[in-house]
XYZ file of C-alpha atoms in Angstrom:
384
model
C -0.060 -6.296 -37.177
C 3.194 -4.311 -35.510
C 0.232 -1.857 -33.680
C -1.341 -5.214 -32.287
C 2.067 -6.420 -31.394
C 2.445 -3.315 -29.392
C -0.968 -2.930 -28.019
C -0.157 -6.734 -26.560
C 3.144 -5.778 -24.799
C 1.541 -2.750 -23.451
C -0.800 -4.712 -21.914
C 1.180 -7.397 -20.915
C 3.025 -4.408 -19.039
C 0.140 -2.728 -17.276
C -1.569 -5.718 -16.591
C 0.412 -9.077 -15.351
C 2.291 -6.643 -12.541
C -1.407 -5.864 -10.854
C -2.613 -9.894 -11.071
C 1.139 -11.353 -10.244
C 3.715 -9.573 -8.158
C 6.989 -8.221 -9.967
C 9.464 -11.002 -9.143
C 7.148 -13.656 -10.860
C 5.279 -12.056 -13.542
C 7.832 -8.725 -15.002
C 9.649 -9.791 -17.787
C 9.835 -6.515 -19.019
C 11.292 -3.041 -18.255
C 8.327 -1.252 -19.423
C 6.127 -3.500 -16.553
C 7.449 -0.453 -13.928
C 4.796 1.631 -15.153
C 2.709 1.688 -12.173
C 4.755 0.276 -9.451
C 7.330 3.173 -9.911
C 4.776 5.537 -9.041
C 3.710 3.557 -5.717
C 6.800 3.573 -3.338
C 7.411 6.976 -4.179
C 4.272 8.246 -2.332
C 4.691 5.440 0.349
C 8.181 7.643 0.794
C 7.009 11.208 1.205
C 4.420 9.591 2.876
C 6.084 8.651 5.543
C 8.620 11.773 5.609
C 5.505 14.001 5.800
C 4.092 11.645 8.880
C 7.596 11.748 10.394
C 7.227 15.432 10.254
C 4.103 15.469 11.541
C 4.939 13.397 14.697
C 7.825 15.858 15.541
C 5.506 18.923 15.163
C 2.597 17.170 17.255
C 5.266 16.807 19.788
C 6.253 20.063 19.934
C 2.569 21.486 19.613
C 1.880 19.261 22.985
C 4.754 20.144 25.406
C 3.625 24.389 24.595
C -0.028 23.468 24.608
C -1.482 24.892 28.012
C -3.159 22.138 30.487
C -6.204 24.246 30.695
C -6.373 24.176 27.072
C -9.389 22.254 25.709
C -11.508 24.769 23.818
C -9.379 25.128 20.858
C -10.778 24.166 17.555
C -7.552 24.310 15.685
C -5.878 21.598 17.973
C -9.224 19.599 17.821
C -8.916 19.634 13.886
C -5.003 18.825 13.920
C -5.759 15.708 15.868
C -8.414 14.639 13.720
C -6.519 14.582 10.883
C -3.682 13.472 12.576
C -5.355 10.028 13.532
C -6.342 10.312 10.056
C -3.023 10.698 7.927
C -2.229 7.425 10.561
C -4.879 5.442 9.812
C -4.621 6.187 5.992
C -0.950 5.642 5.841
C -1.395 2.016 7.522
C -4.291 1.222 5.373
C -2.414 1.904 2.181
C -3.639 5.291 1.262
C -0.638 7.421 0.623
C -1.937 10.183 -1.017
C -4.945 10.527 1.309
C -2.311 10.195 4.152
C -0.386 12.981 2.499
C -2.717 15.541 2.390
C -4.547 14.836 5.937
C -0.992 14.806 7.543
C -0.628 18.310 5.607
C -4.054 19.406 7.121
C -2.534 17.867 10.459
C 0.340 20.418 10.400
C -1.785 23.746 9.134
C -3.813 23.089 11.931
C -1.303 22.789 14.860
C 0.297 25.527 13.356
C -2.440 27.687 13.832
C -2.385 26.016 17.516
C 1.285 27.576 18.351
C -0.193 31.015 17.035
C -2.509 30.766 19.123
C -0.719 30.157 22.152
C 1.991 32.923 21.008
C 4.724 30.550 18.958
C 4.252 31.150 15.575
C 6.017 29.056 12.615
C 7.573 31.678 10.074
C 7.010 30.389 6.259
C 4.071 28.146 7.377
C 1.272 29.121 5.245
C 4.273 29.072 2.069
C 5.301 25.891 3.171
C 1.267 24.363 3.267
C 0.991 25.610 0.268
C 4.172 24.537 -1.590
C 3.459 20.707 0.124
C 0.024 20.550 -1.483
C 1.291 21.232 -5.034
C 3.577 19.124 -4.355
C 0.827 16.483 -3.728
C -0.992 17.797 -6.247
C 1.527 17.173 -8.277
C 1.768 13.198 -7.359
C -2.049 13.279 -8.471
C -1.410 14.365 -11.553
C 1.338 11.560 -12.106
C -1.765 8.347 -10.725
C -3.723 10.586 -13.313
C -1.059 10.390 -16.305
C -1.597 6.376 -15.524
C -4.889 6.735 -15.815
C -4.794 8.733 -18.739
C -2.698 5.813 -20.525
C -4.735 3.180 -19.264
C -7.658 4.647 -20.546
C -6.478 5.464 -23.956
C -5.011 1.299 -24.468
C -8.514 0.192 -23.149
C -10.112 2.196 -25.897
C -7.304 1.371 -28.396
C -8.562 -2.466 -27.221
C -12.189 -1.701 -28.500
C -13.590 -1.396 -24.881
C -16.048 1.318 -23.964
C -13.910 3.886 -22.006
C -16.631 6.849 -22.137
C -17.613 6.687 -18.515
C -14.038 5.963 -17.120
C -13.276 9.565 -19.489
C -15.435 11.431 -17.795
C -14.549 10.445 -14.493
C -10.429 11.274 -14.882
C -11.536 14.685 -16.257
C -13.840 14.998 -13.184
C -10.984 13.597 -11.112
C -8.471 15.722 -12.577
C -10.771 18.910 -11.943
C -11.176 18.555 -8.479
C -8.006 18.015 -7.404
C -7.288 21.308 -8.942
C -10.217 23.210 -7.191
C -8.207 21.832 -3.597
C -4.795 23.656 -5.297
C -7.319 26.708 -6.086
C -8.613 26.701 -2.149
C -4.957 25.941 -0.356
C -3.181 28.660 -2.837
C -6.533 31.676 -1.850
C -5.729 30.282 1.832
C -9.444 28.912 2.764
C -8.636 25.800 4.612
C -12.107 24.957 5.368
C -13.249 24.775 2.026
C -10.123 22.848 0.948
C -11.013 20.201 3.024
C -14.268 20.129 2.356
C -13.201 20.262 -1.833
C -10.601 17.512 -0.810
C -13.345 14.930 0.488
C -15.108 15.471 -2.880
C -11.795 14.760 -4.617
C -11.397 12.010 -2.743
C -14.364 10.488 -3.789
C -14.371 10.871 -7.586
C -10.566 9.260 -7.285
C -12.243 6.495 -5.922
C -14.863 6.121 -8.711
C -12.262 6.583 -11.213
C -10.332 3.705 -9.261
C -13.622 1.343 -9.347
C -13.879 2.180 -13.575
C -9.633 1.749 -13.704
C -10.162 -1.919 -11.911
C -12.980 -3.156 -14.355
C -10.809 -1.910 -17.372
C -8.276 -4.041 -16.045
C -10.196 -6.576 -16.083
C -11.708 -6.577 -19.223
C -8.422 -5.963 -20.437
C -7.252 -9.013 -18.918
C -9.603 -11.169 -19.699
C -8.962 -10.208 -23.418
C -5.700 -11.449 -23.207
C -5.803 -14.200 -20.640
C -3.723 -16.925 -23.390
C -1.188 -14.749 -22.276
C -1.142 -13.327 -19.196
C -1.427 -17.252 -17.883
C 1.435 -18.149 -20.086
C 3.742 -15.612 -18.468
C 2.223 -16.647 -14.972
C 2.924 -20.366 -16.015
C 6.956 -19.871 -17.473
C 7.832 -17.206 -14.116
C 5.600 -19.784 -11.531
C 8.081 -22.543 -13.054
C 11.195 -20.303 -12.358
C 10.160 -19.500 -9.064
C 9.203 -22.864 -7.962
C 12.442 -24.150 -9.103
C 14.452 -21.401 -6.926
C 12.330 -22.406 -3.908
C 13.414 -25.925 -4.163
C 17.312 -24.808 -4.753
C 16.715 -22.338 -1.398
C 15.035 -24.881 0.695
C 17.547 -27.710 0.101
C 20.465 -24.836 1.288
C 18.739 -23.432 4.310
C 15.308 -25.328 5.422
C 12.461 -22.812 6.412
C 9.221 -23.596 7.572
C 7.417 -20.811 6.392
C 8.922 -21.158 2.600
C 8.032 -24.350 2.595
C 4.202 -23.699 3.791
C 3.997 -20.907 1.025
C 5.714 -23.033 -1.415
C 2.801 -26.054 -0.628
C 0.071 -23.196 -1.115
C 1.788 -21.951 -4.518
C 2.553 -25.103 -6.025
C -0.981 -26.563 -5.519
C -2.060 -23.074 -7.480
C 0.093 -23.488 -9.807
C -0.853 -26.972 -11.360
C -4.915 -25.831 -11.049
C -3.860 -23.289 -13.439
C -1.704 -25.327 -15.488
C -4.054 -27.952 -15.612
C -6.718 -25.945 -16.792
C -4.522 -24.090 -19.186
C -3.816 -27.512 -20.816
C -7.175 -28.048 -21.625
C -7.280 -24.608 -22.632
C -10.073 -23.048 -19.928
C -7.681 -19.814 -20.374
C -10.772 -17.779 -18.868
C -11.218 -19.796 -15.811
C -7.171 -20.043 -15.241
C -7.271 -16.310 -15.117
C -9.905 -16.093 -12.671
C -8.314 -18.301 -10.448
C -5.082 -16.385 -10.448
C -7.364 -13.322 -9.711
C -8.711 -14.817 -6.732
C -5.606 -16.437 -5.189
C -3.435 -13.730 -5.825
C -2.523 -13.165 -1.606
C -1.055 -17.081 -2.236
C 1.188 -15.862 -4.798
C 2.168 -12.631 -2.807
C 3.054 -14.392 0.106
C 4.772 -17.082 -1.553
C 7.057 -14.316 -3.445
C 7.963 -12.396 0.106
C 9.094 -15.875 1.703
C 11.125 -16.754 -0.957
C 13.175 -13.624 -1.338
C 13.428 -13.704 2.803
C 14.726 -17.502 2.081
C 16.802 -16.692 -0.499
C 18.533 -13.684 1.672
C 19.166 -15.881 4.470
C 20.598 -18.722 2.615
C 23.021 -16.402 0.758
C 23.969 -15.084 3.943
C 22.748 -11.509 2.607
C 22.992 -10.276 6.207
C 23.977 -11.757 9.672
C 21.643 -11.177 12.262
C 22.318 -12.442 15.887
C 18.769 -12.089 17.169
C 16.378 -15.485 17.551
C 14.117 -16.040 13.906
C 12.102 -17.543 15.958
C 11.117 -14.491 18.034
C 10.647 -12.939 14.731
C 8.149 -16.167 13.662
C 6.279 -15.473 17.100
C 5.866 -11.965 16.358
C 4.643 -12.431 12.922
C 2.237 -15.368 14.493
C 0.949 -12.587 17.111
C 0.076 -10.192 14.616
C -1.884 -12.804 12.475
C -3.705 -14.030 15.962
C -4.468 -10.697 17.097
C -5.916 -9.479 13.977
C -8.080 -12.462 14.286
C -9.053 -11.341 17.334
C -9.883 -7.800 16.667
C -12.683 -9.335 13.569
C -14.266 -11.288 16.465
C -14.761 -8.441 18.923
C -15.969 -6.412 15.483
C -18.573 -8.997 14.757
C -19.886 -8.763 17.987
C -19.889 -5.155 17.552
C -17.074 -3.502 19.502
C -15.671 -1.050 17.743
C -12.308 -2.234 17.226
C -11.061 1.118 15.063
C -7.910 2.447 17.085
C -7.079 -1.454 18.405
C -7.032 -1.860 14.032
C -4.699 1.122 13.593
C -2.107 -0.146 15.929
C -2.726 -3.676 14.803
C -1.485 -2.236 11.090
C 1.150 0.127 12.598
C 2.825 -3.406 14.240
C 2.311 -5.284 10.999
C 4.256 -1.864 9.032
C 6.739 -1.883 12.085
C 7.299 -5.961 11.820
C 7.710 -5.246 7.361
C 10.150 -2.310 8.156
C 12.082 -4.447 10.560
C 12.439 -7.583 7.879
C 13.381 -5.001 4.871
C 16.335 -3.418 7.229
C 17.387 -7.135 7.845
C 18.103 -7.279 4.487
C 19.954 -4.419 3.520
C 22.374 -5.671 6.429
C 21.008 -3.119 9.376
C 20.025 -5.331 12.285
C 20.493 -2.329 14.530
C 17.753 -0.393 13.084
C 15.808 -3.372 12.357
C 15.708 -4.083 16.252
C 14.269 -0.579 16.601
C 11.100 -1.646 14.317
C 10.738 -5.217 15.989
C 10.571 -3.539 19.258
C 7.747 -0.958 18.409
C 5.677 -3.560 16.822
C 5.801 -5.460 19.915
C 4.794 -2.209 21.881
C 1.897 -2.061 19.582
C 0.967 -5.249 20.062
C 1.020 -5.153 23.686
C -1.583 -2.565 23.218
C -3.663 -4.419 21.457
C -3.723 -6.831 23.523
C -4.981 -5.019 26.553
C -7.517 -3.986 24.296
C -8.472 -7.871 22.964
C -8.142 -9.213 26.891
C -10.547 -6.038 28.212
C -13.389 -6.764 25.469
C -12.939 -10.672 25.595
């Protein structure tokens, strides 16, 4: 009986934080298993892009005019846009290693052209195990998800096999980067990247199997933390009335007493599912109310206009909109979508600085996202 105890707060700890963000479903230290893991990639993520913006510039203002036959500066941009893209879509450690490529390549450029880098191909190398390393830490998650899912009775055999292959070929990329052959390191990293996303696939059906095992209690916990939370939003909008609480709060609440009702007539199954699939209502409802609760607290002072800040959020939503017309019509919308996500991460940034108290810096964000946006305007307005 104590194992099954355990098994069940294990679970409860792997499981509620990837249906029901942190704030409403964590009740429990141990619940930071995977989300510690997450912002630490988003961070040397975005160092290693930072880096990688910096080099590109210097790489451009040496380049020669006349110089448009080089492969290596073809390559760097390639995975330049890439490590972008990825980083905007989510994809840290996908980001981490194309940005890496990014820099080997216009290294090689500035040899080329007679400005070498001294320590580059240590410093490629030592970033990549360092990566590598990162991999191995998603893969320790794995590892322990696996082993509870089998603990649970569920058949884990294929989801094995594919961490092991997972696992292997991420250490074949180390293999190529440390013997120096580039080209076949990318070409081993692609395979990499695609067993990580089988292994992801077999990880999300565990999950849900796992879940679904113990839905009594996974839609308890929702049910006590929605209660909490819905009683904080009324407390925040009776001190500082905000529309877009309040339109979050509508969308949560109505969730909320589906699943309760349901859960009363104990359809613990179908409550579950429901969480599953309205899961973007509960995120959204979570990031207005700890914006609300900030402002009414008077967390930080900030002498711009909210309501520039509400139009900019409103432009984002329109223009993305936009872009999935034009794409079902069959424009391709690709780079328009990268800046699209670069203002929405720009417009994020901004908000989190506003918190900590750093308006200054926030106003730097704001201002790029609407740069971005203008962008993708021109783009919308020339294909409309």
């Amino acid at each position: 009986m104590a194992v099954r105890k355990l098994l069940v707060v294990i679970l409860t700890a792997l499981l509620v934080g990837s249906v029901v963000p942190f704030a409403l479903a964590s009740g429990s230290e141990n619940s930071t298993t995977e989300t510690n893991e997450v912002p630490q990639e988003k961070v040397v993520a975005q160092k290693l892009i930072d880096n990688l913006k910096r080099l590109a510039e210097v790489t451009e203002a040496k380049v020669p005019e006349n110089m448009t036959n080089s492969t290596y500066l073809t390559l760097a941009e390639e995975h330049y846009n890439k490590a972008l893209s990825e980083f905007q879509a989510g994809n840290y450690n996908a980001s981490m290693v194309d940005a890496l490529m990014a820099m080997h390549y216009y290294r090689l450029v500035l040899s080329e052209i007679g400005a070498p880098m001294k320590g580059a191909g240590a410093n490629v190398e030592a970033q990549f195990r360092a990566q590598v390393e990162r991999t191995r830490a998603y893969l320790r998650y794995a590892e322990r998800l696996i082993n509870v899912a089998g603990e649970k009775g569920l058949n884990v055999t294929e989801a094995r096999e594919l961490y092991n292959e997972t696992l292997e070929a991420f250490k074949l990329v180390m293999e190529d980067v440390r013997s120096g052959n580039m080209t076949k390191a990318r070409e081993d990293y692609e395979v990499a990247l695609q067993k990580k996303a089988e292994l992801d696939s077999a990880l999300k059906e565990l999950r849900l199997q796992m879940l679904h095992q113990n839905a009594e209690q996974v839609v308890e916990r929702f049910l006590v933390k929605g209660e909490r939370a819905i009683q904080l939003a009324n407390r925040t909008l009776s001190e500082n009335p905000n529309p877009e609480l309040n339109e979050t709060y509508t969308a949560f609440l109505e969730l909320y007493t589906s699943v309760k009702t349901l859960a009363d007539e104990g359809r613990w199954d179908e409550a579950l599912n429901l969480i599953i699939e309205k899961r973007d209502v509960v995120k959204e409802f979570q990031m207005t109310l700890t914006r609300g609760r900030t402002m009414a607290r008077g967390h930080f002072k900030w002498e711009g206009n909210f309501e520039k800040l509400k139009e900019l959020h409103e432009r984002i939503i329109h223009d993305g909109r936009e872009l999935m017309k034009l794409k079902r019509e069959g424009v391709d919308v690709s780079k328009a979508e990268v800046q699209l996500r670069s203002a929405m991460n720009e417009y994020k940034l901004g908000i989190r600085l506003l918190r900590t108290g750093q308006p200054e810096k926030a106003k730097e964000h704001f201002e790029a996202a609407v740069t971005l946006l203008k962008e993708v305007e021109a783009f919308i307005n020339a294909h409309s």
